[in-house]
Tab-separated table of C-alpha atoms in Angstrom:
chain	number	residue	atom	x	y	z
A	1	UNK	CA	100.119	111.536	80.418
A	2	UNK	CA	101.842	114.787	81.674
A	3	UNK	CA	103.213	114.383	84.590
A	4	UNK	CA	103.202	118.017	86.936
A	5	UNK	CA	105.812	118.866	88.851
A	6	UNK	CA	105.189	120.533	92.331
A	7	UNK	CA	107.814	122.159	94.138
A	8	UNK	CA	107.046	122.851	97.793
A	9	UNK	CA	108.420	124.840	100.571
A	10	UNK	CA	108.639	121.912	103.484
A	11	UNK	CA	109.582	125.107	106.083
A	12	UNK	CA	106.520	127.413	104.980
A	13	UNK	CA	103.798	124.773	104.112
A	14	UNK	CA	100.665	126.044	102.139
A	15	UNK	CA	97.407	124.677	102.066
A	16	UNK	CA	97.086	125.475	98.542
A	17	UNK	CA	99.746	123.415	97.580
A	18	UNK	CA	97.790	120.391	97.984
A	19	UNK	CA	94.281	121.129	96.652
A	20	UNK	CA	95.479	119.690	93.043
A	21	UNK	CA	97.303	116.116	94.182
A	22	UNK	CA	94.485	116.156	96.960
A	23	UNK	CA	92.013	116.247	94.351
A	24	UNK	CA	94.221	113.948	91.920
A	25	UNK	CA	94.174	111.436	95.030
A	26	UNK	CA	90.719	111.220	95.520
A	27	UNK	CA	89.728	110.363	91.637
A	28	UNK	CA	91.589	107.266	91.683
A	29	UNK	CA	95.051	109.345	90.393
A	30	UNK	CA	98.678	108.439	91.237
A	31	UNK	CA	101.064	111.084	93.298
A	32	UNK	CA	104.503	110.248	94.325
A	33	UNK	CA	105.204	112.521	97.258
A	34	UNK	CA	108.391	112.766	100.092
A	35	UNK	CA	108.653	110.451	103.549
A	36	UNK	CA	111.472	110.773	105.901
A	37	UNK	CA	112.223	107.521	104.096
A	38	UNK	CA	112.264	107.820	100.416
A	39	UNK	CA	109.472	109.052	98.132
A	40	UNK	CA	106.120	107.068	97.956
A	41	UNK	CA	104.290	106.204	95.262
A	42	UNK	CA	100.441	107.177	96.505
A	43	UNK	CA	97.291	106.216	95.347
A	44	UNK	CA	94.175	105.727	97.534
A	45	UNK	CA	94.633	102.702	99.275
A	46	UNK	CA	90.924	101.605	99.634
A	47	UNK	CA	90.030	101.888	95.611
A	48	UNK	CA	90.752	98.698	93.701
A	49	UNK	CA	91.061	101.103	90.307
A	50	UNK	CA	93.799	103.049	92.428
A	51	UNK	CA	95.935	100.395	93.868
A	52	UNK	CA	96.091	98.459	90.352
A	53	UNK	CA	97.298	102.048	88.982
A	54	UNK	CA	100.566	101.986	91.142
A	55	UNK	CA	101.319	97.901	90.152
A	56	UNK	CA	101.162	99.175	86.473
A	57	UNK	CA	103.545	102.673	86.981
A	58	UNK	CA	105.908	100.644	88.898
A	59	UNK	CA	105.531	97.428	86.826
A	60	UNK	CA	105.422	95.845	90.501
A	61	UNK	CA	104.610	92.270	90.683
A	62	UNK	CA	100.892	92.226	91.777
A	63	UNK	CA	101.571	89.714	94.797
A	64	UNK	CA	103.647	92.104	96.853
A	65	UNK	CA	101.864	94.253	99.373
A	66	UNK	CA	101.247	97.883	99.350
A	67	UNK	CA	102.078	99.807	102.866
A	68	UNK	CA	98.932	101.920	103.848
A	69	UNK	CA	100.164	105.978	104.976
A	70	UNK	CA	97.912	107.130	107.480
A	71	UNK	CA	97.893	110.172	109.591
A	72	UNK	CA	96.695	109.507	112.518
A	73	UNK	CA	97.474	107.077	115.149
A	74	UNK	CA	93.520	105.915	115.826
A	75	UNK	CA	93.217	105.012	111.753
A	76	UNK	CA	94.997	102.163	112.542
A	77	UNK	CA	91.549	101.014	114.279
A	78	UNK	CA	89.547	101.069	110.882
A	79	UNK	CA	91.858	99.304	108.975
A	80	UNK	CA	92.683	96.339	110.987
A	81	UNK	CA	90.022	93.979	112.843
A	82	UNK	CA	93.255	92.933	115.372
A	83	UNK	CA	95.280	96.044	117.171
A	84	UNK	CA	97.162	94.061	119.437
A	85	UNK	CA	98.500	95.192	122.628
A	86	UNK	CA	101.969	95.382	121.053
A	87	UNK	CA	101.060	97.104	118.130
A	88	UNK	CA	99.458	99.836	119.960
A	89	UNK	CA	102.636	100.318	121.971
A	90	UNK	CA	105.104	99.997	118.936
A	91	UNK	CA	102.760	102.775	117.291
A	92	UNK	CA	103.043	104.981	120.466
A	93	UNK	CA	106.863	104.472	120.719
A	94	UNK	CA	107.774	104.690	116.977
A	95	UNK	CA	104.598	106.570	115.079
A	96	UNK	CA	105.327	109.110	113.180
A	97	UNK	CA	108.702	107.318	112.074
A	98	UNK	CA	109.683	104.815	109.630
A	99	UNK	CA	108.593	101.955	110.671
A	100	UNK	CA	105.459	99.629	109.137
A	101	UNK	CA	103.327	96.802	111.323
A	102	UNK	CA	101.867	94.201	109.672
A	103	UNK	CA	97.950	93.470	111.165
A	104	UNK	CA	94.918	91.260	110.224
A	105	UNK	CA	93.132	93.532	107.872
A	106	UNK	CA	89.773	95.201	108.508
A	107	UNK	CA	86.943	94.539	105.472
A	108	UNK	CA	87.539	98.010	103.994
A	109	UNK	CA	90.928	97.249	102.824
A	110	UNK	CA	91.125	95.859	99.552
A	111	UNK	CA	93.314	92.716	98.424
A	112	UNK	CA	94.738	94.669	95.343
A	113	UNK	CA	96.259	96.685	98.099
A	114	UNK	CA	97.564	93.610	100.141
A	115	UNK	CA	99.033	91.459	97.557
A	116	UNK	CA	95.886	89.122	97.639
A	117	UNK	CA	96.749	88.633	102.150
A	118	UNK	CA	94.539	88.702	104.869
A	119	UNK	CA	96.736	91.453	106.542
A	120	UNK	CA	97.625	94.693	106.093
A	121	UNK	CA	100.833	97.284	106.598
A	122	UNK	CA	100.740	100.115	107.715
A	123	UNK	CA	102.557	103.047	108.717
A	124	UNK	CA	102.132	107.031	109.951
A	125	UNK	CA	105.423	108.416	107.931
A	126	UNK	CA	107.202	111.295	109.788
A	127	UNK	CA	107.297	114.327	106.942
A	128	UNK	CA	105.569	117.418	106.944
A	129	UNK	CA	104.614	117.264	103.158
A	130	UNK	CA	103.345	113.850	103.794
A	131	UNK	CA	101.239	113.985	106.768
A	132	UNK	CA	99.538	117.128	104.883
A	133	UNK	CA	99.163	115.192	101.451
A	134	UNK	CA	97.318	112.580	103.569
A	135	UNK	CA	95.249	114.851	105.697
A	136	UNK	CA	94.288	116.965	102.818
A	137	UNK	CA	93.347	114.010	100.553
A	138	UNK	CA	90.926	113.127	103.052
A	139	UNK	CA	91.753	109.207	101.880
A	140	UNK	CA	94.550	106.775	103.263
A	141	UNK	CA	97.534	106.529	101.116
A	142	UNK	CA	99.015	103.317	99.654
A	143	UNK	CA	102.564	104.105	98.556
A	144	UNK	CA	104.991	101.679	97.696
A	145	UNK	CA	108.472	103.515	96.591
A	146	UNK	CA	108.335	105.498	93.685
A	147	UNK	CA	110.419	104.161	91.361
A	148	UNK	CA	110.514	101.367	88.640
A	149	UNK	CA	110.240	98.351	90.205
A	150	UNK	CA	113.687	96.478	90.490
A	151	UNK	CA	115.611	99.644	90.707
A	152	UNK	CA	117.246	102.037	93.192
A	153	UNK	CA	114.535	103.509	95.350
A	154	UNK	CA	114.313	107.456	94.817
A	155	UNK	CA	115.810	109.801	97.620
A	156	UNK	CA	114.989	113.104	95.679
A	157	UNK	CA	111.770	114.482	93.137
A	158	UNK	CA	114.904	113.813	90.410
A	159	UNK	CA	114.736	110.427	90.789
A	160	UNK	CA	111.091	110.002	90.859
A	161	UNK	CA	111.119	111.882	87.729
A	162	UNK	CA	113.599	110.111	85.856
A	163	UNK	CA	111.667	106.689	86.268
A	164	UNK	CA	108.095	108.033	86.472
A	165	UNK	CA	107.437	111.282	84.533
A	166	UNK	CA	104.704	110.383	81.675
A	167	UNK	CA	103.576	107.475	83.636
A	168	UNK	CA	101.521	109.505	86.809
A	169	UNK	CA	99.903	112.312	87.630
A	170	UNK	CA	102.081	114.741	89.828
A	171	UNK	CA	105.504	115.039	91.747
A	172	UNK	CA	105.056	116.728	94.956
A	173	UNK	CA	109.324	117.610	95.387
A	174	UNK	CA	109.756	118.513	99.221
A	175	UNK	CA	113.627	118.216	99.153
A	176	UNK	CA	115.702	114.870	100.289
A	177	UNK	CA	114.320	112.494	103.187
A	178	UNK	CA	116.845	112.375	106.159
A	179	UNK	CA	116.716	108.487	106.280
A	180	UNK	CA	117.731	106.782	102.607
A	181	UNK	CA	116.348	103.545	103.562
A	182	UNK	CA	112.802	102.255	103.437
A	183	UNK	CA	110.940	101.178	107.164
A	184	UNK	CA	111.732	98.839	109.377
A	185	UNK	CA	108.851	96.472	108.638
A	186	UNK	CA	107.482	93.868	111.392
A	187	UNK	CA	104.806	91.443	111.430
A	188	UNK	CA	102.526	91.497	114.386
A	189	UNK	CA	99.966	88.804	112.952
A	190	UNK	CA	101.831	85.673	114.427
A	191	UNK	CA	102.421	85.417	117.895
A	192	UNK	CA	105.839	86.275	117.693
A	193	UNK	CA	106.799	89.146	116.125
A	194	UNK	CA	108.812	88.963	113.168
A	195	UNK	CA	111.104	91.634	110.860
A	196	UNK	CA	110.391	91.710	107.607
A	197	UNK	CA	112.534	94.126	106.193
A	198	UNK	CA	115.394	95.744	108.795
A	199	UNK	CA	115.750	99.570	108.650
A	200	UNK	CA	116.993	102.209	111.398
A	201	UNK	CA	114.640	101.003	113.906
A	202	UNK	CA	116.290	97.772	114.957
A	203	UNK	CA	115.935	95.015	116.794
A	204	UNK	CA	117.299	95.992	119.777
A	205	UNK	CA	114.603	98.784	119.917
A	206	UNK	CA	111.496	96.715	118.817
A	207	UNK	CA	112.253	94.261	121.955
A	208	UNK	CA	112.888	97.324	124.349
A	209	UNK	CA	109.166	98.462	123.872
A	210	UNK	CA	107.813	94.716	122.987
A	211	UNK	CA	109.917	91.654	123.863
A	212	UNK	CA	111.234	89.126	122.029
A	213	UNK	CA	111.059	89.971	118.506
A	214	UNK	CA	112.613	87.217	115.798
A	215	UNK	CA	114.113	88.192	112.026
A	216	UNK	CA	113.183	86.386	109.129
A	217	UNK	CA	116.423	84.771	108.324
A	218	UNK	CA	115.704	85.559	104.438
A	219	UNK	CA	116.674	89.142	104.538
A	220	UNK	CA	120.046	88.777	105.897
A	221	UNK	CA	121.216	86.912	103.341
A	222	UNK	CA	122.494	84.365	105.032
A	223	UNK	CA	120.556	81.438	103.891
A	224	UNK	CA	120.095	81.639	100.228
A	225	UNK	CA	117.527	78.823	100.113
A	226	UNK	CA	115.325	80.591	102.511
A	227	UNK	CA	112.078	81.784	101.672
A	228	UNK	CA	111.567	85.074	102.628
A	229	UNK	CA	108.054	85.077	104.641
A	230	UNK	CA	107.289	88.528	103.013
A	231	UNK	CA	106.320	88.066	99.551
A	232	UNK	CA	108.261	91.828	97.985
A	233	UNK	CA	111.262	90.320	99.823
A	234	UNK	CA	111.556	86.989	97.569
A	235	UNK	CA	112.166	89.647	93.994
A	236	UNK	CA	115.889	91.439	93.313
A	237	UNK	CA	115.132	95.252	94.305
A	238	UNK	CA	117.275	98.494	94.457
A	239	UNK	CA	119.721	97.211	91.645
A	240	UNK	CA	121.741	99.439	89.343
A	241	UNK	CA	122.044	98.596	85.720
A	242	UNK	CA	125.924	97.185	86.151
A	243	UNK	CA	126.993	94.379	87.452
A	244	UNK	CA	127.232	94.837	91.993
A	245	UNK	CA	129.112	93.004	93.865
A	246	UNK	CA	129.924	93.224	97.651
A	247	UNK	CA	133.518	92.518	98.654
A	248	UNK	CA	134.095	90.825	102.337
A	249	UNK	CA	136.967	90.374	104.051
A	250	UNK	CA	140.034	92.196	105.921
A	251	UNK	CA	140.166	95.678	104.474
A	252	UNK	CA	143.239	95.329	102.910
A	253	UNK	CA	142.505	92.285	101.092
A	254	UNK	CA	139.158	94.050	99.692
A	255	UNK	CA	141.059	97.105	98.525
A	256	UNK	CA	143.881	95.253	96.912
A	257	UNK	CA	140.785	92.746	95.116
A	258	UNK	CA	138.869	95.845	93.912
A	259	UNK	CA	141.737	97.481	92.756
A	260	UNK	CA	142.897	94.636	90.830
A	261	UNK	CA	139.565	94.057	89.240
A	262	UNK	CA	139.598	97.666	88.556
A	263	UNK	CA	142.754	98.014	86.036
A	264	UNK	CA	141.568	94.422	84.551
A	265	UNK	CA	138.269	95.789	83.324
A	266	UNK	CA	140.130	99.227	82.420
A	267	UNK	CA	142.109	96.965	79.831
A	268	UNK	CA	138.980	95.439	78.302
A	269	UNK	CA	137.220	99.148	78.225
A	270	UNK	CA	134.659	98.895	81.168
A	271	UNK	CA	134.318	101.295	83.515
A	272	UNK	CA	134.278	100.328	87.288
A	273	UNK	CA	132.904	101.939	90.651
A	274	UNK	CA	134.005	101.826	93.996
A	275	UNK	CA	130.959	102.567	97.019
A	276	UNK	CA	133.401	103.002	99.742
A	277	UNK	CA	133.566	104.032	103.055
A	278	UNK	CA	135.201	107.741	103.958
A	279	UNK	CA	137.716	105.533	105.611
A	280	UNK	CA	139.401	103.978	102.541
A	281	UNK	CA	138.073	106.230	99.734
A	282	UNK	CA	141.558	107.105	99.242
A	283	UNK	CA	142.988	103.706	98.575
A	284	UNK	CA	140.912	103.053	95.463
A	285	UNK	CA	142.250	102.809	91.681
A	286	UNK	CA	138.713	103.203	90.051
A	287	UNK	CA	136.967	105.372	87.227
A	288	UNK	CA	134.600	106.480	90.058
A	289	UNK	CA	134.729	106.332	94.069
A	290	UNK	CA	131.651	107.210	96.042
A	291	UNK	CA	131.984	108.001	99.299
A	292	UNK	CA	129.246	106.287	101.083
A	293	UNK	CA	130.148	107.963	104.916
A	294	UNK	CA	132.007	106.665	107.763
A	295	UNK	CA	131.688	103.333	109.541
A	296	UNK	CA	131.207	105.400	112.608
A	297	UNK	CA	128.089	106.832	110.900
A	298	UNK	CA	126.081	104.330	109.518
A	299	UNK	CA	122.950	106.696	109.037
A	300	UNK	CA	124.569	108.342	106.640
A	301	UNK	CA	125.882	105.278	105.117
A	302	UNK	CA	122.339	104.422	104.620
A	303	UNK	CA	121.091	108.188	103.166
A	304	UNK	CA	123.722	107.914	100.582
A	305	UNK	CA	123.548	104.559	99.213
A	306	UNK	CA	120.631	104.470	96.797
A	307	UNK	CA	122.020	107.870	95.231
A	308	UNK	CA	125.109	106.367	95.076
A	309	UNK	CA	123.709	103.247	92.842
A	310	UNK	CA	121.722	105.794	90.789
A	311	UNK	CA	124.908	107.942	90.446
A	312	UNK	CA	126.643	104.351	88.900
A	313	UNK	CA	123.692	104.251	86.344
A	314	UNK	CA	124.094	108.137	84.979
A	315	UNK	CA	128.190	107.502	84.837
A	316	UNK	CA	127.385	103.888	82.973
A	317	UNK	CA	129.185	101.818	85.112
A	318	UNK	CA	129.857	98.573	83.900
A	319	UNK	CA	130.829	96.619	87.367
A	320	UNK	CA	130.305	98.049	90.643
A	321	UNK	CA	131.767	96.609	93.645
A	322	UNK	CA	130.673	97.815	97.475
A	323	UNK	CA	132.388	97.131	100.355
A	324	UNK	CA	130.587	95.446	103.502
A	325	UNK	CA	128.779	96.278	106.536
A	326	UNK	CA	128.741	94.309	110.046
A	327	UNK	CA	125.405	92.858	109.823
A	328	UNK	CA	123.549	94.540	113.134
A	329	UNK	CA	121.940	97.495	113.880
A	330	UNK	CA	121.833	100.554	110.895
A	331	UNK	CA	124.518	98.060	108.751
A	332	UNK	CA	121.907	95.089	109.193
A	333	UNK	CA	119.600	97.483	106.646
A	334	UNK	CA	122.254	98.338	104.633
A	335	UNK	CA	123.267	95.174	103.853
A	336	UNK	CA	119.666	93.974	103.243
A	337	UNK	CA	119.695	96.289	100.474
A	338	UNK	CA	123.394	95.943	99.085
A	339	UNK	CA	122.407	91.876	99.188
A	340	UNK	CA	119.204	92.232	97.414
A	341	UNK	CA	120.621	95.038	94.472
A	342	UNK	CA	123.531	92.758	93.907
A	343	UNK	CA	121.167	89.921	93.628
A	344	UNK	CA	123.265	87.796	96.316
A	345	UNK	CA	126.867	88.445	94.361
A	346	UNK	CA	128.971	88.160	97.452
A	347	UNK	CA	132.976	87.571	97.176
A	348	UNK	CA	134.014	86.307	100.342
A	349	UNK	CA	138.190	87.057	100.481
C-alpha cells in the first residue's frame, strides 16, 4: 500500500483538501489526521471492515476500545441510548476539547469499535483539520492514536509516518497539536463518575461542572496490583525502545543518581538520556538532555514529552531516565504516561 501524504494549510482551509481522505473514509479506508491532542488514527467508526482495519495498522489488541470523533454536539444522541444529565453538561462545558465520555452505546455502534463493551467513547476533538475531515466524510470517526501500538503516540505527520507509511491510506499533516497528551477520559456509565485516563482537563474541573468525580486508582500508579477498569489501560503504551526509568526523590539526590548511572553505562558503551526539567537541564552528565519545560509550565511539559521519547529512539538510547512530576493536575497526566512507557520502573531515592 502507498501511503499519500497531504499537507494542509490549518490557517487557509480548503474544501478540496478533503474530497480524497473523505472519499478514502467512506470505503472502509484508514486516514490518520491532526487533534489538538495527538494525531488519530480514523476509520469509520460504524463499519465492522473499518474498525478491524485500524486493530491490524496499529497491531492494537482487539479488546481495547476505539474513541468515536464526532462533530457535532447532538451526534452524541445517535450513538448512545443513555445521555445523562451530566454528560450533556460535561459536553457543553468541555466539547470541542480533549476530553472523551464513556456512555451506554446506541445499536448502531459496532462492538469491533468498543472492544466487544456495551458502551461507547466519544469525543468532539477541537482542530480545524479535524472537525472538517469529519464533516466532510459525512461518517463518524473512530481514531485511536496513530502510531504502532506500544509506542510513543505521534505529535507531528513525521511520526505518523515513520510508524504507519505502507500500512494506510493517507496522512492528512496539519502541523503539531498544542496539547501532547491524549484526553482526559471519564466514564459516565456507573453512577459515579470515574477517570479513566487523566489529561489537561482534571479533576478539579470535571467536579466544578459535575460533582464528585472518583479516579481509577490503576492509572496513577500507585497500586500495581490494581486492575485498571479500562481495558487499553491494563497494556504498556507510549514506550521508547531503551530501557525508562523515572527517578523520585529530592532533586539533588536524582541528579547526583542519574549522573552516576550516566558515566557507569558510558564505561560499558551505552548511551544514556536525561528528560529533564528546564530547571536542572544544566546539572546533567549525559550523552543527551531533553529539556522537557519548566515545572511552572506543566502544559508544555506534557507537549514535549512523547517527542522527547521518540527523539531517545532516533539517537538509540540505551537507558533513559525521567525525572518526576507531583501527581495532580497537568503532572497527574504526565505521570500516567511516564508510568505506563517505563512499564512501572520507578527508583524511589
Amino acid at each position: 500500500m502507498e501511503t499519500i501524504l497531504k499537507k494542509v494549510d490549518i490557517d487557509n482551509i480548503d474544501k478540496a483538501d478533503f474530497s480524497d481522505a473523505a472519499s478514502i473514509l467512506r470505503a472502509d479506508g484508514l486516514v490518520a489526521f491532526p487533534t489538538e491532542t495527538v494525531y488519530g488514527l480514523g476509520a469509520n467508526a460504524l463499519s465492522p471492515l473499518a474498525a478491524s482495519k485500524i486493530y491490524a495498522a496499529k497491531g492494537r489488541p482487539s479488546d481495547n476500545p476505539l474513541i468515536v470523533h464526532i462533530a457535532d454536539k447532538k451526534d452524541i444522541y445517535e450513538l448512545s441510548n443513555n445521555v445523562t444529565d451530566k454528560a450533556v453538561a460535561l459536553a457543553k462545558a468541555f466539547w470541542p476539547g480533549p476530553l472523551t465520555i464513556i456512555l451506554e452505546k446506541s445499536e448502531i455502534v459496532p462492538m469491533t469499535t468498543t472492544g466487544g463493551l456495551d458502551t461507547v467513547a466519544i469525543r468532539m476533538p477541537n482542530h480545524k483539520v479535524a472537525l472538517k475531515l469529519i464533516k466532510e466524510a459525512g461518517v463518524y470517526i473512530a481514531a485511536p492514536s496513530a502510531n504502532t501500538s506500544g509506542k510513543p503516540s505521534p505529535t507531528s505527520a513525521a511520526h505518523v509516518y515513520e510508524d504507519m507509511n505502507g500500512r494506510i491510506d493517507m496522512i492528512i499533516d496539519g502541523g503539531s497539536g498544542d496539547i501532547g497528551l491524549e484526553s482526559t477520559i471519564v466514564d459516565l456509565s456507573d453512577e459515579v463518575p470515574m477517570i479513566l485516563r487523566p489529561g489537561c482537563i482534571t479533576k478539579e474541573m470535571l467536579e466544578e461542572v459535575i460533582g464528585t468525580v472518583e479516579v481509577d486508582k490503576a492509572i496513577l500508579g500507585i497500586d500495581n496490583s490494581a486492575k485498571p477498569k479500562a481495558p487499553g489501560m491494563k497494556y504498556k503504551h507510549y514506550a521508547p525502545k531503551g530501557e525508562l526509568a523515572i527517578v523520585e526523590g529530592d532533586v539533588a539526590k536524582v541528579i547526583a543518581y542519574i549522573n552516576e548511572k550516566a558515566a557507569a553505562n558510558e564505561k560499558e558503551d551505552l548511551k544514556t538520556a536525561v528528560l529533564a526539567t528546564s530547571e536542572n537541564v544544566f546539572a546533567y552528565e549525559a550523552d543527551y538532555v531533553y529539556d522537557l519545560g519548566s515545572r511552572e509550565n506543566e502544559d508544555a511539559v506534557a507537549r514535549h514529552l512523547y517527542a522527547a521519547l521518540r527523539r531517545c529512539d532516533e539517537l538509540d538510547m540505551d537507558y533513559i531516565y525521567a525525572e518526576s512530576f507531583e501527581n495532580q493536575a497537568v503532572g497527574q497526566a504526565i505521570m500516567n504516561r511516564l508510568i505506563k512507557a517505563a512499564g512501572h520502573n520507578i527508583i524511589r531515592l
